[in-house]
């Protein structure tokens, strides 16, 4: 249960550190597994808790975030929990209004249209004042997990957040946001820098609150080509890893493993492998052996089962998992999907995925 009465620190001792060991490149007896969007819409109990309540109101309730984070762990033997939140809390902290529209997703009431609109954003953000509710949710959840598995914190990356702030929601082309990169490169860098600075403080705050690993989501990397990525995404991705680590050191906080997940950015895997992250997350559009060859031996890989594979019969899911583990190898590897779980997925099939990873990786390790 998620009661708010525990002391903020003095966290319970961690019982299963397999995920953290794999992230750091240490040997594990089996391959750890978690799923992006494991706390969420595919679980009936999620809808019971959320009811008809507004999505972002849920995000602002530490008790509800804690409960939603714990739900999948009651069903599946996952090796990590990820805090229930959303990447768009960062644009909100900058003063933008975002509403979740049923059947449509997030919508910004006033997206950025002109360069002058940057002046409407908060130029200095006090993350504790604006995003303290996420920190409270993390601390509460870390206690409520009772050391069962590590807790992952996360943020969207600057380019992905910028694209939402300009498009005003989802987009198939990102043409409005990309036109800024071509037409207003200086203003784009100003916005990306502002976002990066907030993200750095936000991620450090999450570790101070109890997060034991961090994932940066560059979900819209696929809309950029190699050049735009190199100019407008990679420098900030690198900078975030470096700055978070140096601030954690300064504040005598634990140096937690960091994961970069840049969806559809296989053109940048080599660069991402040297961007300062312990783990590189992969979508399903790259062959495991190819990814391994590009990132080398010093980085852990995470991913990359096609989420739609979970629609297959359970035996088939087992076969796909076995093949994936044989391709990646069971070490320096964290099993996951290549993107989040879809809302209409059968929870039993998610369970079959998790159990197949454990069973097959143990078997491969023994033989």
XYZ file of C-alpha atoms in Angstrom:
367
model
C 0.000 0.000 0.000
C 1.070 3.567 -0.602
C 0.732 5.428 2.675
C 2.419 8.817 2.935
C 3.655 8.410 6.492
C 7.101 6.844 5.992
C 10.263 8.851 6.552
C 11.676 10.248 3.301
C 14.917 8.238 3.476
C 16.051 5.022 5.144
C 14.840 3.013 2.160
C 14.335 -0.758 2.464
C 17.246 -2.964 1.387
C 17.127 -4.004 -2.293
C 16.427 -7.732 -2.688
C 16.688 -8.127 -6.483
C 19.449 -6.065 -8.102
C 19.664 -8.096 -11.355
C 18.494 -5.153 -13.480
C 21.101 -2.803 -11.950
C 23.876 -5.369 -12.328
C 23.027 -5.907 -16.004
C 22.881 -2.134 -16.552
C 26.392 -1.791 -15.120
C 27.691 -4.698 -17.183
C 28.123 -7.115 -14.273
C 27.324 -10.800 -14.642
C 23.733 -11.918 -13.992
C 22.324 -15.418 -13.482
C 19.430 -14.600 -15.805
C 18.478 -11.735 -18.117
C 16.414 -9.066 -16.323
C 13.222 -7.805 -17.938
C 10.821 -4.887 -17.623
C 8.424 -3.283 -20.100
C 7.999 0.288 -21.210
C 4.442 1.336 -20.254
C 4.171 -1.638 -17.895
C 2.143 0.565 -15.537
C -0.817 1.338 -17.645
C -3.798 1.095 -19.830
C -3.616 -2.623 -20.642
C -4.410 -3.526 -17.002
C -8.066 -3.505 -15.877
C -6.975 -2.489 -12.349
C -5.337 0.610 -13.858
C -8.707 1.815 -15.147
C -10.368 1.039 -11.795
C -7.892 3.275 -9.969
C -7.835 6.056 -12.550
C -11.564 5.951 -13.152
C -12.742 9.052 -14.964
C -10.089 11.244 -13.345
C -8.054 13.560 -15.553
C -4.733 12.017 -16.596
C -2.473 14.829 -15.361
C -4.418 15.048 -12.088
C -3.459 11.387 -11.637
C 0.186 12.263 -12.386
C 0.054 14.901 -9.630
C -1.122 12.447 -6.981
C 1.856 10.671 -5.375
C -0.428 8.020 -3.867
C -2.046 7.172 -7.222
C 1.320 7.166 -9.044
C 2.664 4.799 -6.410
C -0.316 2.452 -6.736
C -0.149 2.466 -10.560
C 3.618 1.803 -10.463
C 3.116 -1.208 -8.183
C 0.199 -2.790 -10.081
C 2.236 -4.621 -12.761
C 4.620 -5.976 -10.098
C 1.710 -7.696 -8.354
C 0.965 -9.551 -11.577
C 4.358 -10.190 -13.154
C 7.836 -11.060 -11.813
C 9.384 -7.961 -13.421
C 12.947 -6.988 -12.498
C 12.325 -3.231 -12.306
C 9.542 -0.748 -11.648
C 9.245 2.540 -13.548
C 7.526 5.450 -11.877
C 4.106 6.235 -13.306
C 4.326 9.730 -14.814
C 4.518 11.396 -18.233
C 7.241 13.104 -20.248
C 5.019 16.190 -20.735
C 5.249 17.256 -17.087
C 8.442 19.109 -18.138
C 6.687 21.447 -20.639
C 4.074 21.982 -17.917
C 6.848 23.020 -15.532
C 7.881 25.595 -18.154
C 4.382 27.072 -17.964
C 2.659 25.373 -20.905
C -0.830 23.949 -20.594
C -1.346 20.343 -21.734
C -4.604 18.440 -21.618
C -5.121 14.727 -22.280
C -7.925 14.311 -24.807
C -9.623 10.918 -24.833
C -8.908 9.043 -28.067
C -6.506 11.729 -29.228
C -3.721 11.922 -26.665
C -1.999 15.025 -25.279
C -2.962 18.434 -26.658
C -1.194 21.742 -25.924
C -3.769 24.524 -25.671
C -1.242 27.103 -26.926
C 1.666 25.519 -28.803
C 4.761 27.555 -29.666
C 4.193 29.174 -33.079
C 6.696 32.017 -33.359
C 10.158 32.510 -31.908
C 8.678 35.273 -29.699
C 6.569 32.610 -27.958
C 9.733 31.387 -26.220
C 9.444 34.467 -24.006
C 6.223 33.057 -22.545
C 8.151 30.116 -21.071
C 9.581 30.211 -17.546
C 13.269 30.932 -18.052
C 14.243 29.687 -14.578
C 12.404 26.660 -13.269
C 12.431 25.605 -9.629
C 11.971 21.879 -10.244
C 11.060 21.140 -6.626
C 8.274 23.694 -6.756
C 7.018 22.644 -10.191
C 7.703 18.888 -10.190
C 7.918 18.062 -6.489
C 4.878 15.814 -6.872
C 6.990 13.446 -9.020
C 9.729 13.419 -6.366
C 7.128 12.621 -3.680
C 5.736 9.809 -5.834
C 9.244 8.353 -6.246
C 10.044 8.466 -2.521
C 6.692 6.955 -1.605
C 6.993 4.232 -4.242
C 10.567 3.385 -3.265
C 9.339 2.719 0.297
C 6.232 0.868 -0.861
C 8.293 -1.426 -3.132
C 9.921 -2.738 0.067
C 13.151 -3.445 -1.813
C 11.463 -5.895 -4.187
C 13.047 -4.414 -7.360
C 14.787 -1.144 -8.320
C 12.767 1.923 -9.281
C 13.461 3.707 -12.583
C 12.903 7.451 -13.014
C 12.693 9.092 -16.429
C 12.327 12.181 -18.566
C 11.662 13.021 -22.191
C 14.718 14.302 -24.076
C 14.885 17.908 -25.346
C 14.104 17.321 -29.047
C 11.118 15.082 -28.257
C 9.694 17.644 -25.823
C 10.375 20.514 -28.238
C 8.501 18.682 -30.998
C 5.424 18.283 -28.771
C 5.584 21.929 -27.673
C 5.568 23.173 -31.277
C 3.282 20.568 -32.879
C 0.813 20.902 -30.015
C 0.403 17.119 -29.838
C 1.261 14.024 -31.837
C 2.217 14.344 -35.504
C 3.135 11.955 -38.302
C 5.689 14.291 -39.910
C 6.797 16.718 -37.153
C 6.921 19.269 -39.981
C 6.197 22.303 -37.765
C 8.865 21.378 -35.230
C 11.418 20.419 -37.882
C 10.793 23.666 -39.758
C 12.079 25.462 -36.628
C 15.340 23.506 -36.872
C 15.803 24.699 -40.466
C 14.365 28.209 -40.183
C 15.245 29.191 -36.610
C 18.331 27.216 -35.591
C 19.414 29.726 -32.902
C 15.972 29.867 -31.304
C 15.771 26.067 -31.495
C 19.043 25.775 -29.598
C 17.781 28.290 -27.014
C 14.690 26.174 -26.432
C 16.634 22.886 -26.373
C 19.122 24.359 -23.883
C 16.305 25.566 -21.633
C 14.742 22.100 -21.734
C 18.064 20.360 -21.107
C 18.730 22.506 -18.023
C 15.329 21.653 -16.541
C 15.752 17.945 -17.408
C 19.160 17.834 -15.675
C 17.734 19.247 -12.430
C 14.659 17.038 -12.770
C 16.694 13.833 -13.156
C 19.045 14.716 -10.282
C 15.955 15.446 -8.156
C 14.558 12.032 -9.025
C 17.716 10.332 -7.760
C 17.631 12.437 -4.585
C 14.031 11.260 -4.142
C 15.007 7.602 -4.537
C 15.197 6.650 -8.228
C 17.789 3.886 -8.727
C 18.164 4.243 -12.518
C 17.148 6.873 -15.089
C 15.850 6.570 -18.642
C 15.878 9.403 -21.170
C 13.212 9.005 -23.874
C 14.107 10.485 -27.263
C 10.883 9.052 -28.685
C 10.835 11.248 -31.782
C 14.418 10.614 -32.922
C 13.101 8.815 -35.997
C 11.815 12.075 -37.466
C 15.361 13.418 -37.662
C 18.017 12.280 -40.100
C 21.659 11.770 -39.095
C 22.569 15.446 -39.581
C 19.671 17.033 -37.686
C 20.122 14.447 -34.933
C 23.800 15.286 -34.657
C 23.102 19.024 -34.542
C 19.956 19.240 -32.410
C 19.531 16.027 -30.396
C 22.863 14.366 -29.659
C 24.658 17.352 -28.037
C 21.873 17.677 -25.450
C 21.631 13.914 -24.885
C 25.395 13.890 -24.178
C 25.233 16.974 -22.026
C 22.402 15.593 -19.888
C 24.358 12.418 -19.050
C 27.491 14.374 -18.205
C 25.774 17.091 -16.154
C 23.550 14.660 -14.238
C 26.575 12.585 -13.294
C 28.651 15.533 -12.171
C 25.754 16.951 -10.110
C 25.108 13.563 -8.481
C 28.798 13.487 -7.491
C 28.671 17.070 -6.188
C 25.601 16.337 -4.101
C 27.024 12.998 -2.858
C 24.090 11.145 -4.388
C 24.337 7.609 -5.838
C 25.696 7.405 -9.388
C 22.785 5.520 -10.900
C 22.909 3.807 -14.301
C 21.401 5.841 -17.135
C 19.561 4.528 -20.203
C 19.150 6.385 -23.494
C 16.245 5.225 -25.667
C 16.224 7.020 -29.017
C 13.468 5.366 -31.019
C 14.256 4.703 -34.706
C 17.740 6.212 -34.384
C 19.826 3.236 -35.524
C 21.726 5.703 -37.706
C 23.108 7.112 -34.427
C 23.806 3.966 -32.388
C 27.582 4.408 -32.476
C 27.270 7.976 -31.192
C 24.718 6.988 -28.570
C 27.046 4.248 -27.324
C 29.609 6.966 -26.549
C 27.170 9.529 -25.166
C 27.781 8.684 -21.499
C 24.946 6.216 -20.838
C 25.448 2.740 -19.373
C 22.534 1.351 -21.398
C 21.314 1.952 -24.954
C 17.665 1.052 -25.541
C 16.638 -0.316 -28.933
C 13.392 -0.355 -30.893
C 12.406 -3.442 -32.926
C 13.684 -2.230 -36.299
C 17.292 -3.334 -35.894
C 18.860 -6.798 -35.778
C 20.336 -7.572 -32.349
C 23.704 -8.658 -33.812
C 23.933 -5.417 -35.778
C 23.214 -3.321 -32.692
C 25.814 -5.271 -30.714
C 28.408 -4.719 -33.444
C 27.721 -0.973 -33.490
C 27.704 -0.254 -29.746
C 30.629 -2.503 -28.828
C 31.287 -4.336 -25.579
C 31.182 -1.539 -23.021
C 27.497 -0.742 -23.174
C 24.472 -2.782 -22.096
C 21.661 -3.118 -24.629
C 17.958 -3.008 -23.796
C 14.990 -4.012 -25.972
C 13.866 -4.860 -28.643
C 10.866 -7.175 -29.084
C 8.221 -5.768 -31.415
C 5.329 -4.823 -29.067
C 2.948 -6.423 -31.585
C 4.647 -9.777 -30.925
C 2.531 -9.833 -27.746
C -0.533 -10.397 -29.939
C 0.933 -13.796 -30.916
C -0.067 -17.024 -29.128
C 1.912 -17.590 -25.923
C 4.088 -20.414 -27.349
C 5.061 -18.157 -30.238
C 6.010 -15.367 -27.780
C 8.305 -17.899 -26.074
C 9.981 -18.766 -29.380
C 10.500 -15.101 -30.284
C 12.005 -14.402 -26.853
C 14.357 -17.387 -27.151
C 15.564 -16.167 -30.544
C 16.025 -12.620 -29.195
C 18.090 -13.882 -26.233
C 20.250 -16.032 -28.499
C 20.882 -13.021 -30.747
C 21.726 -10.536 -27.997
C 23.328 -12.991 -25.596
C 22.098 -13.191 -21.996
C 24.769 -10.886 -20.514
C 25.050 -7.084 -20.762
C 21.452 -7.224 -21.831
C 18.089 -6.145 -20.409
C 15.042 -7.608 -22.137
C 12.240 -5.200 -23.001
C 9.884 -4.351 -25.823
C 11.024 -2.039 -28.614
C 8.364 0.487 -27.520
C 5.596 0.699 -24.921
C 2.848 -1.885 -24.351
C -0.299 -1.069 -26.361
C -3.582 -0.519 -24.485
C -5.403 -3.520 -25.985
C -2.775 -6.113 -25.067
C -3.709 -9.180 -23.076
C -2.005 -9.056 -19.653
C -1.471 -12.833 -19.817
C 0.669 -12.368 -22.917
C 2.774 -9.778 -21.099
C 3.221 -12.370 -18.363
C 4.240 -14.963 -20.949
C 6.890 -12.563 -22.276
C 8.360 -11.910 -18.809
C 8.415 -15.572 -17.850
C 9.943 -16.623 -21.185
C 12.834 -14.176 -20.673
C 13.596 -15.643 -17.242
C 13.228 -19.291 -18.273
C 15.164 -19.134 -21.551
C 17.979 -16.955 -20.202
C 18.506 -19.288 -17.222
C 18.549 -22.245 -19.606
C 21.042 -20.556 -21.968
C 23.284 -19.575 -19.019
C 23.329 -23.165 -17.715
C 24.267 -24.658 -21.082
